Short mmCIF file of C-alpha atoms in Angstrom, two decimals:
data_model
loop_
_atom_site.label_atom_id
_atom_site.label_comp_id
_atom_site.label_asym_id
_atom_site.label_seq_id
_atom_site.Cartn_x
_atom_site.Cartn_y
_atom_site.Cartn_z
CA MET A 3 -6.48 15.29 31.08
CA MET A 4 -3.73 14.37 28.62
CA ALA A 5 -4.29 15.68 25.11
CA ASP A 6 -4.50 13.15 22.26
CA VAL A 7 -1.95 12.58 19.51
CA VAL A 8 -3.74 11.10 16.49
CA PHE A 9 -1.78 9.69 13.56
CA VAL A 10 -3.58 9.37 10.21
CA THR A 11 -1.86 7.73 7.24
CA GLY A 12 -2.83 6.42 3.82
CA GLY A 13 -1.95 6.54 0.14
CA ALA A 14 -2.54 9.40 -2.25
CA ARG A 15 -6.25 10.26 -2.52
CA SER A 16 -7.16 7.78 0.20
CA GLY A 17 -9.27 10.27 2.15
CA LYS A 18 -6.73 10.80 4.95
CA SER A 19 -6.92 14.62 4.97
CA ALA A 20 -10.74 14.56 4.92
CA PHE A 21 -10.79 12.07 7.80
CA ALA A 22 -8.35 14.20 9.81
CA LEU A 23 -10.33 17.33 9.03
CA LYS A 24 -13.59 15.81 10.21
CA TYR A 25 -11.89 14.69 13.40
CA ALA A 26 -10.45 18.18 13.97
CA GLN A 27 -13.86 19.76 13.45
CA SER A 28 -15.12 18.05 16.60
CA PHE A 29 -13.02 20.62 18.49
CA GLU A 30 -13.63 24.34 18.96
CA LYS A 31 -10.44 26.37 18.53
CA ARG A 32 -8.53 24.95 15.60
CA VAL A 33 -5.17 25.54 13.98
CA PHE A 34 -4.15 24.09 10.61
CA LEU A 35 -0.40 23.63 10.37
CA ALA A 36 0.62 23.36 6.71
CA THR A 37 4.01 21.95 5.80
CA ALA A 38 3.76 22.38 2.01
CA GLU A 39 5.29 25.30 0.17
CA PRO A 40 3.81 26.20 -3.22
CA PHE A 41 6.92 25.72 -5.38
CA ASP A 42 4.92 25.24 -8.57
CA HIS A 43 1.48 25.67 -10.12
CA GLU A 44 0.28 22.10 -9.44
CA MET A 45 1.29 22.41 -5.78
CA GLN A 46 -0.46 25.78 -5.48
CA ASP A 47 -3.63 24.20 -6.92
CA ARG A 48 -3.51 21.40 -4.34
CA ILE A 49 -2.96 23.85 -1.51
CA ASP A 50 -5.84 26.05 -2.71
CA ARG A 51 -8.17 23.06 -3.07
CA HIS A 52 -7.33 21.84 0.43
CA ARG A 53 -7.86 25.32 1.86
CA LEU A 54 -11.26 25.46 0.19
CA GLU A 55 -12.19 22.00 1.50
CA ARG A 56 -11.45 22.89 5.10
CA GLY A 57 -13.45 26.11 4.92
CA GLU A 58 -13.66 28.62 7.77
CA GLY A 59 -12.86 27.88 11.33
CA PHE A 60 -9.14 27.18 11.10
CA VAL A 61 -6.29 29.56 11.73
CA THR A 62 -3.66 28.50 9.18
CA VAL A 63 0.02 28.46 10.10
CA GLU A 64 2.68 27.59 7.50
CA GLU A 65 5.83 25.90 8.70
CA PRO A 66 7.89 23.75 6.35
CA LEU A 67 10.71 22.79 8.77
CA TYR A 68 10.36 23.62 12.47
CA LEU A 69 7.20 21.71 13.42
CA ASP A 70 8.38 21.40 17.01
CA ARG A 71 8.47 25.18 17.44
CA ALA A 72 5.23 25.77 15.54
CA ILE A 73 3.40 23.32 17.82
CA GLY A 74 5.26 24.31 20.97
CA ASN A 75 4.57 28.03 20.44
CA LEU A 76 0.83 27.79 19.81
CA PRO A 77 -1.06 30.37 21.88
CA SER A 78 -2.90 28.93 24.86
CA GLY A 79 -6.58 28.17 24.42
CA ILE A 80 -6.13 26.18 21.19
CA ASP A 81 -8.02 22.85 21.28
CA VAL A 82 -6.51 21.09 18.29
CA VAL A 83 -3.75 21.48 15.72
CA LEU A 84 -3.98 19.54 12.47
CA VAL A 85 -0.56 18.95 10.88
CA ASP A 86 -0.78 18.19 7.13
CA CYS A 87 1.49 16.50 6.31
CA LEU A 88 4.51 14.69 7.73
CA THR A 89 5.61 13.28 4.37
CA VAL A 90 5.96 16.68 2.76
CA TRP A 91 7.78 17.76 5.92
CA ALA A 92 10.19 14.81 5.57
CA GLY A 93 10.82 15.90 1.98
CA ASN A 94 11.44 19.48 3.11
CA LEU A 95 13.92 18.32 5.77
CA MET A 96 15.74 16.20 3.23
CA TYR A 97 15.88 18.97 0.64
CA ARG A 98 17.08 21.53 3.18
CA PHE A 99 19.44 19.59 5.41
CA GLU A 100 20.71 16.51 3.60
CA SER A 101 24.47 16.41 3.26
CA PRO A 102 27.23 14.04 4.38
CA GLY A 103 27.60 14.10 8.14
CA GLU A 104 24.50 16.23 8.63
CA LYS A 105 22.52 15.19 11.70
CA GLU A 106 20.00 18.00 11.47
CA ILE A 107 17.24 15.79 10.02
CA ASP A 108 17.46 13.47 13.04
CA ARG A 109 17.50 16.47 15.37
CA ARG A 110 14.36 17.94 13.84
CA ILE A 111 12.57 14.58 14.10
CA GLU A 112 13.63 14.19 17.74
CA ALA A 113 12.44 17.73 18.49
CA LEU A 114 9.00 16.90 17.05
CA LEU A 115 8.82 13.69 19.09
CA ASP A 116 9.71 15.67 22.22
CA VAL A 117 6.87 18.15 21.76
CA LEU A 118 4.43 15.33 20.89
CA SER A 119 5.32 13.51 24.11
CA LYS A 120 3.93 16.50 26.07
CA PRO A 121 1.44 18.00 23.59
CA PRO A 122 0.11 21.49 24.42
CA CYS A 123 -3.24 20.55 22.84
CA ASN A 124 -4.73 17.72 20.78
CA VAL A 125 -2.55 17.06 17.75
CA ILE A 126 -3.70 15.29 14.57
CA LEU A 127 -0.89 14.41 12.17
CA VAL A 128 -1.55 13.38 8.57
CA SER A 129 1.07 11.29 6.78
CA ASN A 130 1.46 9.21 3.62
CA GLU A 131 2.24 5.61 2.81
CA VAL A 132 5.00 5.82 0.19
CA GLY A 133 6.71 2.44 0.60
CA MET A 134 4.32 -0.05 -0.98
CA GLY A 135 5.39 0.30 -4.60
CA ILE A 136 8.36 -1.05 -6.51
CA VAL A 137 11.76 -0.02 -5.10
CA PRO A 138 12.55 3.30 -6.85
CA GLU A 139 15.54 3.31 -9.20
CA ASN A 140 16.46 6.78 -7.93
CA ALA A 141 18.72 6.72 -4.82
CA MET A 142 17.24 9.98 -3.50
CA ALA A 143 13.74 8.48 -3.70
CA ARG A 144 14.93 5.42 -1.73
CA LYS A 145 16.48 7.70 0.88
CA PHE A 146 13.25 9.70 1.07
CA ARG A 147 11.22 6.49 1.57
CA ASP A 148 13.51 5.59 4.45
CA ILE A 149 13.20 8.98 6.14
CA ALA A 150 9.42 9.28 5.62
CA GLY A 151 8.89 5.70 6.81
CA GLY A 152 11.07 6.28 9.89
CA VAL A 153 9.05 9.41 10.79
CA ASN A 154 5.80 7.43 10.42
CA GLN A 155 7.02 4.65 12.71
CA LYS A 156 8.23 7.04 15.40
CA VAL A 157 5.16 9.28 15.41
CA ALA A 158 2.78 6.29 15.28
CA ALA A 159 4.62 4.69 18.21
CA LEU A 160 3.87 7.58 20.56
CA SER A 161 0.40 8.40 19.24
CA SER A 162 -2.70 7.52 21.26
CA GLN A 163 -4.59 6.60 18.07
CA ALA A 164 -3.42 5.57 14.60
CA TRP A 165 -5.51 5.08 11.45
CA LEU A 166 -4.85 3.81 7.94
CA LEU A 167 -7.18 5.25 5.31
CA CYS A 168 -7.95 3.13 2.26
CA SER A 169 -10.42 4.16 -0.46
CA GLY A 170 -11.81 6.72 1.97
CA LEU A 171 -12.46 4.13 4.69
CA PRO A 172 -10.54 4.08 8.01
CA LEU A 173 -8.77 1.01 9.40
CA ARG A 174 -7.75 1.36 13.03
CA LEU A 175 -4.07 0.54 13.53
CA LYS A 176 -3.95 1.49 17.22
CA MET B 13 -34.54 -6.87 -0.99
CA MET B 14 -31.88 -4.33 -1.99
CA ALA B 15 -29.05 -5.76 -4.04
CA ASP B 16 -25.51 -5.51 -2.66
CA VAL B 17 -22.70 -3.33 -3.98
CA VAL B 18 -19.38 -4.92 -3.00
CA PHE B 19 -16.12 -3.02 -3.44
CA VAL B 20 -12.90 -5.06 -3.58
CA THR B 21 -9.52 -3.31 -3.74
CA GLY B 22 -5.87 -4.25 -3.33
CA GLY B 23 -2.46 -3.99 -4.95
CA ALA B 24 -1.24 -5.83 -8.02
CA ARG B 25 -1.32 -9.61 -7.49
CA SER B 26 -3.01 -9.25 -4.11
CA GLY B 27 -5.74 -11.77 -4.89
CA LYS B 28 -8.52 -9.21 -5.38
CA SER B 29 -9.88 -10.65 -8.64
CA ALA B 30 -9.86 -14.20 -7.22
CA PHE B 31 -11.68 -13.01 -4.10
CA ALA B 32 -14.28 -11.17 -6.19
CA LEU B 33 -14.67 -14.19 -8.46
CA LYS B 34 -15.29 -16.54 -5.57
CA TYR B 35 -17.85 -14.13 -4.18
CA ALA B 36 -19.59 -13.90 -7.56
CA GLN B 37 -19.69 -17.66 -7.88
CA SER B 38 -22.06 -17.82 -4.90
CA PHE B 39 -24.72 -16.47 -7.30
CA GLU B 40 -26.46 -18.25 -10.18
CA LYS B 41 -26.72 -16.02 -13.25
CA ARG B 42 -23.46 -14.16 -13.64
CA VAL B 43 -22.10 -11.46 -15.92
CA PHE B 44 -18.43 -10.49 -16.11
CA LEU B 45 -18.00 -6.88 -17.16
CA ALA B 46 -14.48 -6.36 -18.46
CA THR B 47 -13.07 -2.84 -18.77
CA ALA B 48 -9.68 -3.75 -20.27
CA GLU B 49 -8.95 -3.57 -23.96
CA PRO B 50 -6.11 -5.71 -25.29
CA PHE B 51 -3.89 -2.97 -26.72
CA ASP B 52 -0.76 -5.10 -26.59
CA HIS B 53 0.50 -8.65 -26.21
CA GLU B 54 1.09 -8.48 -22.44
CA MET B 55 -2.44 -7.14 -21.89
CA GLN B 56 -3.92 -9.88 -24.10
CA ASP B 57 -2.04 -12.47 -22.03
CA ARG B 58 -3.47 -11.08 -18.80
CA ILE B 59 -6.99 -10.99 -20.23
CA ASP B 60 -6.67 -14.58 -21.50
CA ARG B 61 -5.29 -15.81 -18.15
CA HIS B 62 -8.13 -14.12 -16.26
CA ARG B 63 -10.70 -15.58 -18.65
CA LEU B 64 -9.25 -19.03 -18.06
CA GLU B 65 -9.26 -18.54 -14.29
CA ARG B 66 -12.93 -17.65 -14.17
CA GLY B 67 -13.91 -20.61 -16.30
CA GLU B 68 -17.45 -21.29 -17.50
CA GLY B 69 -20.53 -19.78 -16.00
CA PHE B 70 -20.03 -16.12 -16.82
CA VAL B 71 -21.41 -14.17 -19.74
CA THR B 72 -18.63 -11.72 -20.61
CA VAL B 73 -19.43 -8.15 -21.62
CA GLU B 74 -16.66 -5.75 -22.66
CA GLU B 75 -17.16 -2.07 -21.96
CA PRO B 76 -14.15 0.24 -21.58
CA LEU B 77 -16.06 3.53 -20.97
CA TYR B 78 -19.82 3.44 -20.37
CA LEU B 79 -20.08 1.27 -17.25
CA ASP B 80 -23.31 2.98 -16.25
CA ARG B 81 -25.05 1.85 -19.44
CA ALA B 82 -23.51 -1.62 -19.40
CA ILE B 83 -24.81 -2.20 -15.86
CA GLY B 84 -28.07 -0.35 -16.39
CA ASN B 85 -28.89 -2.30 -19.54
CA LEU B 86 -28.26 -5.81 -18.19
CA PRO B 87 -31.11 -8.16 -19.09
CA SER B 88 -33.44 -8.95 -16.18
CA GLY B 89 -32.81 -12.20 -14.34
CA ILE B 90 -29.09 -11.56 -13.80
CA ASP B 91 -28.03 -12.19 -10.17
CA VAL B 92 -24.61 -10.59 -10.14
CA VAL B 93 -22.30 -8.53 -12.32
CA LEU B 94 -18.57 -8.55 -11.59
CA VAL B 95 -16.84 -5.38 -12.85
CA ASP B 96 -13.08 -5.85 -13.31
CA CYS B 97 -11.68 -3.29 -12.92
CA LEU B 98 -12.34 0.34 -11.99
CA THR B 99 -8.69 1.38 -12.23
CA VAL B 100 -8.37 0.32 -15.85
CA TRP B 101 -11.68 2.10 -16.43
CA ALA B 102 -10.29 5.28 -14.84
CA GLY B 103 -7.30 5.01 -17.18
CA ASN B 104 -9.60 4.53 -20.18
CA LEU B 105 -11.65 7.61 -19.20
CA MET B 106 -8.52 9.65 -18.83
CA TYR B 107 -7.05 8.49 -22.15
CA ARG B 108 -10.31 9.12 -24.00
CA PHE B 109 -11.69 12.29 -22.42
CA GLU B 110 -8.89 14.26 -20.79
CA SER B 111 -8.48 17.74 -22.19
CA PRO B 112 -8.68 21.25 -20.75
CA GLY B 113 -12.22 22.11 -19.72
CA GLU B 114 -13.45 18.57 -20.30
CA LYS B 115 -15.96 17.51 -17.65
CA GLU B 116 -16.79 14.18 -19.28
CA ILE B 117 -14.69 12.15 -16.83
CA ASP B 118 -16.69 13.55 -13.89
CA ARG B 119 -19.93 12.91 -15.77
CA ARG B 120 -19.05 9.28 -16.42
CA ILE B 121 -18.15 8.76 -12.75
CA GLU B 122 -21.40 10.40 -11.61
CA ALA B 123 -23.36 8.20 -14.03
CA LEU B 124 -21.77 5.08 -12.53
CA LEU B 125 -22.55 6.27 -8.99
CA ASP B 126 -26.16 6.87 -10.05
CA VAL B 127 -26.64 3.35 -11.33
CA LEU B 128 -24.87 1.89 -8.27
CA SER B 129 -27.22 3.76 -5.96
CA LYS B 130 -30.14 1.75 -7.44
CA PRO B 131 -28.37 -1.42 -8.64
CA PRO B 132 -30.38 -3.70 -10.95
CA CYS B 133 -28.63 -6.75 -9.40
CA ASN B 134 -25.74 -7.46 -7.05
CA VAL B 135 -22.63 -5.64 -8.25
CA ILE B 136 -19.05 -6.56 -7.32
CA LEU B 137 -16.45 -3.99 -8.34
CA VAL B 138 -12.74 -4.75 -8.36
CA SER B 139 -10.30 -1.87 -8.07
CA ASN B 140 -6.60 -1.23 -7.41
CA GLU B 141 -4.57 0.61 -4.82
CA VAL B 142 -2.16 2.74 -6.84
CA GLY B 143 -1.34 5.53 -4.38
CA MET B 144 0.99 3.92 -1.85
CA GLY B 145 4.26 4.30 -3.70
CA ILE B 146 6.57 7.25 -4.23
CA VAL B 147 4.91 10.26 -5.89
CA PRO B 148 5.40 9.65 -9.65
CA GLU B 149 7.64 12.09 -11.51
CA ASN B 150 5.26 11.96 -14.46
CA ALA B 151 2.38 14.51 -14.21
CA MET B 152 -0.01 12.21 -16.11
CA ALA B 153 0.65 9.44 -13.59
CA ARG B 154 -0.10 11.84 -10.71
CA LYS B 155 -3.33 12.89 -12.41
CA PHE B 156 -4.24 9.22 -12.93
CA ARG B 157 -3.61 8.49 -9.24
CA ASP B 158 -5.95 11.32 -8.34
CA ILE B 159 -8.74 10.14 -10.65
CA ALA B 160 -8.41 6.45 -9.71
CA GLY B 161 -8.27 7.33 -5.99
CA GLY B 162 -11.32 9.56 -6.31
CA VAL B 163 -13.28 6.77 -8.02
CA ASN B 164 -12.29 4.37 -5.22
CA GLN B 165 -13.45 6.76 -2.50
CA LYS B 166 -16.78 7.45 -4.16
CA VAL B 167 -17.60 3.84 -4.98
CA ALA B 168 -16.47 2.60 -1.56
CA ALA B 169 -18.63 5.28 0.11
CA LEU B 170 -21.86 3.93 -1.39
CA SER B 171 -20.96 0.23 -1.27
CA SER B 172 -22.57 -2.06 1.27
CA GLN B 173 -19.29 -3.98 1.74
CA ALA B 174 -15.67 -3.03 1.10
CA TRP B 175 -12.59 -5.24 1.26
CA LEU B 176 -8.84 -4.69 1.00
CA LEU B 177 -6.90 -7.71 -0.25
CA CYS B 178 -3.34 -8.14 0.88
CA SER B 179 -1.17 -11.16 0.00
CA GLY B 180 -4.37 -12.99 -0.94
CA LEU B 181 -6.01 -12.34 2.44
CA PRO B 182 -9.08 -10.08 2.87
CA LEU B 183 -9.27 -7.20 5.35
CA ARG B 184 -12.78 -5.85 5.85
CA LEU B 185 -12.91 -2.08 5.37
CA LYS B 186 -16.69 -1.77 5.70
CA MET C 7 2.87 -29.99 18.25
CA MET C 8 2.93 -28.51 14.76
CA ALA C 9 5.42 -25.68 14.30
CA ASP C 10 4.10 -22.27 13.24
CA VAL C 11 4.60 -20.59 9.88
CA VAL C 12 4.29 -16.82 10.38
CA PHE C 13 4.07 -14.48 7.39
CA VAL C 14 4.96 -10.80 7.95
CA THR C 15 4.54 -8.27 5.16
CA GLY C 16 4.54 -4.50 4.78
CA GLY C 17 6.00 -1.65 2.77
CA ALA C 18 9.54 -0.30 2.94
CA ARG C 19 10.38 0.95 6.45
CA SER C 20 7.06 -0.27 7.85
CA GLY C 21 8.65 -2.08 10.79
CA LYS C 22 8.17 -5.58 9.40
CA SER C 23 11.71 -6.82 10.10
CA ALA C 24 11.64 -5.42 13.65
CA PHE C 25 8.27 -7.08 14.29
CA ALA C 26 9.54 -10.41 12.95
CA LEU C 27 12.73 -10.08 14.99
CA LYS C 28 10.84 -9.46 18.21
CA TYR C 29 8.66 -12.47 17.49
CA ALA C 30 11.71 -14.63 16.81
CA GLN C 31 13.34 -13.52 20.04
CA SER C 32 10.58 -15.24 22.02
CA PHE C 33 12.33 -18.50 21.01
CA GLU C 34 15.60 -19.94 22.26
CA LYS C 35 17.69 -21.38 19.42
CA ARG C 36 17.44 -19.00 16.48
CA VAL C 37 18.65 -18.97 12.89
CA PHE C 38 18.54 -15.91 10.66
CA LEU C 39 18.25 -16.87 6.99
CA ALA C 40 19.33 -13.94 4.83
CA THR C 41 18.39 -13.86 1.14
CA ALA C 42 20.16 -10.61 0.22
CA GLU C 43 23.56 -10.51 -1.41
CA PRO C 44 25.60 -7.33 -0.97
CA PHE C 45 26.00 -6.40 -4.64
CA ASP C 46 26.67 -2.74 -3.87
CA HIS C 47 27.61 -0.30 -1.12
CA GLU C 48 24.01 0.70 -0.25
CA MET C 49 22.99 -2.95 0.04
CA GLN C 50 26.01 -3.71 2.24
CA ASP C 51 25.02 -0.81 4.52
CA ARG C 52 21.48 -2.16 4.86
CA ILE C 53 22.73 -5.66 5.60
CA ASP C 54 25.19 -4.34 8.19
CA ARG C 55 22.52 -2.19 9.85
CA HIS C 56 20.11 -5.13 10.03
CA ARG C 57 22.83 -7.37 11.46
CA LEU C 58 23.51 -4.77 14.13
CA GLU C 59 19.81 -4.42 14.95
CA ARG C 60 19.33 -8.10 15.54
CA GLY C 61 22.34 -8.34 17.81
CA GLU C 62 23.65 -11.58 19.26
CA GLY C 63 21.68 -14.74 19.54
CA PHE C 64 21.16 -15.62 15.91
CA VAL C 65 23.18 -17.96 13.76
CA THR C 66 23.16 -16.31 10.34
CA VAL C 67 22.84 -18.40 7.17
CA GLU C 68 23.01 -16.79 3.74
CA GLU C 69 21.03 -18.37 0.93
CA PRO C 70 19.91 -16.30 -2.06
CA LEU C 71 18.15 -19.08 -4.05
CA TYR C 72 17.57 -22.47 -2.39
CA LEU C 73 15.43 -21.54 0.60
CA ASP C 74 13.84 -25.00 0.62
CA ARG C 75 17.20 -26.69 1.19
CA ALA C 76 18.40 -24.09 3.69
CA ILE C 77 15.27 -24.60 5.81
CA GLY C 78 15.07 -28.35 5.22
CA ASN C 79 18.71 -28.88 6.20
CA LEU C 80 18.68 -26.94 9.48
CA PRO C 81 20.31 -28.94 12.27
CA SER C 82 17.85 -30.42 14.75
CA GLY C 83 17.27 -28.47 17.95
CA ILE C 84 16.60 -25.15 16.22
CA ASP C 85 13.44 -23.44 17.55
CA VAL C 86 12.90 -20.77 14.92
CA VAL C 87 14.24 -19.64 11.57
CA LEU C 88 13.62 -16.05 10.46
CA VAL C 89 13.70 -15.68 6.65
CA ASP C 90 14.34 -12.07 5.55
CA CYS C 91 13.10 -11.60 2.93
CA LEU C 92 10.94 -13.29 0.30
CA THR C 93 10.85 -10.26 -2.01
CA VAL C 94 14.61 -10.12 -2.38
CA TRP C 95 14.48 -13.88 -2.91
CA ALA C 96 11.88 -13.43 -5.69
CA GLY C 97 14.21 -10.90 -7.29
CA ASN C 98 17.14 -13.31 -7.02
CA LEU C 99 15.11 -16.10 -8.63
CA MET C 100 14.08 -13.82 -11.46
CA TYR C 101 17.61 -12.53 -12.03
CA ARG C 102 19.07 -16.04 -11.99
CA PHE C 103 16.47 -18.17 -13.75
CA GLU C 104 14.30 -15.99 -15.96
CA SER C 105 14.32 -16.97 -19.62
CA PRO C 106 11.76 -18.16 -22.13
CA GLY C 107 10.41 -21.58 -21.23
CA GLU C 108 12.25 -21.65 -17.91
CA LYS C 109 10.14 -23.27 -15.19
CA GLU C 110 12.81 -23.13 -12.52
CA ILE C 111 11.26 -20.14 -10.73
CA ASP C 112 7.99 -22.06 -10.26
CA ARG C 113 9.95 -25.13 -9.14
CA ARG C 114 11.84 -23.17 -6.50
CA ILE C 115 8.61 -21.64 -5.19
CA GLU C 116 6.92 -25.06 -5.06
CA ALA C 117 9.93 -26.50 -3.22
CA LEU C 118 9.64 -23.75 -0.57
CA LEU C 119 5.91 -24.38 -0.18
CA ASP C 120 6.64 -28.09 0.25
CA VAL C 121 9.07 -27.52 3.10
CA LEU C 122 6.74 -24.97 4.72
CA SER C 123 3.88 -27.46 4.69
CA LYS C 124 5.94 -29.70 7.02
CA PRO C 125 8.19 -27.16 8.77
CA PRO C 126 11.13 -28.58 10.75
CA CYS C 127 10.78 -25.71 13.27
CA ASN C 128 8.89 -22.45 13.61
CA VAL C 129 9.41 -20.33 10.49
CA ILE C 130 8.91 -16.56 10.28
CA LEU C 131 8.99 -15.16 6.76
CA VAL C 132 9.33 -11.44 6.07
CA SER C 133 8.08 -10.09 2.76
CA ASN C 134 7.27 -6.78 1.08
CA GLU C 135 4.23 -5.13 -0.42
CA VAL C 136 5.40 -3.89 -3.82
CA GLY C 137 2.13 -3.72 -5.76
CA MET C 138 0.36 -0.64 -4.38
CA GLY C 139 2.00 2.02 -6.50
CA ILE C 140 1.48 3.11 -10.08
CA VAL C 141 1.97 0.30 -12.66
CA PRO C 142 5.69 0.46 -13.50
CA GLU C 143 6.61 1.46 -17.06
CA ASN C 144 9.37 -1.13 -17.03
CA ALA C 145 8.23 -4.63 -18.14
CA MET C 146 10.78 -6.35 -15.87
CA ALA C 147 9.40 -4.45 -12.87
CA ARG C 148 5.86 -5.55 -13.78
CA LYS C 149 7.04 -9.15 -14.07
CA PHE C 150 8.80 -8.85 -10.71
CA ARG C 151 5.61 -7.50 -9.10
CA ASP C 152 3.74 -10.51 -10.43
CA ILE C 153 6.28 -13.02 -9.13
CA ALA C 154 6.70 -11.35 -5.72
CA GLY C 155 2.92 -10.98 -5.33
CA GLY C 156 2.38 -14.63 -6.29
CA VAL C 157 4.94 -15.76 -3.69
CA ASN C 158 3.19 -13.64 -1.04
CA GLN C 159 -0.22 -15.14 -1.81
CA LYS C 160 1.05 -18.72 -1.75
CA VAL C 161 3.09 -18.39 1.44
CA ALA C 162 0.33 -16.43 3.20
CA ALA C 163 -2.21 -19.11 2.21
CA LEU C 164 -0.37 -21.87 4.06
CA SER C 165 0.83 -19.77 7.00
CA SER C 166 -0.74 -20.15 10.42
CA GLN C 167 -0.48 -16.39 11.06
CA ALA C 168 -0.17 -13.42 8.70
CA TRP C 169 0.49 -9.77 9.57
CA LEU C 170 0.60 -6.52 7.64
CA LEU C 171 2.86 -3.88 9.16
CA CYS C 172 1.98 -0.24 8.60
CA SER C 173 3.90 2.66 10.18
CA GLY C 174 5.39 0.17 12.62
CA LEU C 175 1.98 -1.11 13.75
CA PRO C 176 0.75 -4.66 13.02
CA LEU C 177 -2.60 -5.47 11.39
CA ARG C 178 -3.57 -9.11 11.65
CA LEU C 179 -4.47 -10.57 8.24
CA LYS C 180 -4.92 -14.14 9.47
#
């Protein structure tokens, strides 16, 4: 039986991580794949709070850039990997690889799509809606919106389920 | 018969207040519970325009902080109270109570949830989606997003109906 | 048979233009009505990319302000006009006409609604959600949100179909 790819998006504090977590907990052997790096105190607090919320029962893997390898190299016997989140990952890619002529961001996205098209286990991917506010004055922020939005479209397109969380309540997109 | 708690959210100018108003007008004895204080000219204009839009037939109560008491102390015989809006309320709480170690914001939110769990009449609560743009650079704005989003999740969770307005059109969340 | 008015909204990079384009391509004789003016390099790039994406088969008309006339004056025999987008148009109106006492913005919006109420052919209108982020500090941005949101509500109200795009996936609003 083909494993599921489940895409979960929503705004900040919309309940998307809690929804994804609850979904993941319906499986036995679970991996949490964290894309965030604690570059400051506020970020560390968020990471700690999320770790507390998910409790025991997850093996945590940290991978800010090479999601394709992290998913592709999971040991056999894993039932589900929860990736949280694609938007932070898009920011990491942009911070690390952005420069004129650089195609590495596209390559990393393609590599993720490749592994998701033949997933080694069920994959739940959390992402963020970042494009429904006023156009940012900052060119980097506009670029980031484009990259993050492109990732969302591509991952949602090949997912078997997609959900939009709003005020903690799920709307089925697919 | 248990009274209804109806949660109505949406972006700026999405038609959420008009939707809530129309809903409220299906009841006889109506109270409008305003959380906004006119601290500047633009705000006063918005308040005046909203007052004009809702016309006669509402008793207006202004309460920027203690929503639990304002709802709990409504005179008997009221059919519906329309609270507009939770996001301004979250901002008021933050402005008034935020300081290190201060738990008053959580207490005020819990007190509202308490009164909503045994509503004295039908309650319609308008709120805002503020978390679907780029992460704000300003730490206070991030904190506000967290508080407002948390309020939305908690109120939506105990509501009997929840709606997302988009371009004036309602999507049922619950 | 009455022609359709189809309203398509969504955040930045949500797939709204692609969805509208695909819809338009189900018709024979197509006009693309562009509201954007290339006032800088980034804008020119976006316009060029969009032009490339839609390929052959559209006659392109550029009209930043008088959408009513551009739609009303289409030659007969056209099956569909795709307007992309209303939010840029709202910005153009504001930039061009905003001043104390100026009613021209309202007049232009009313003129569009008039032509849409008796459409000369099928009309697909793309717009943007810009009101789901933090309230902008800039008063002009708040004003813009109000105008763009008002346009969305009015056009959606008279449309025969309305869609919200999210991560490339359509949610039917109407």
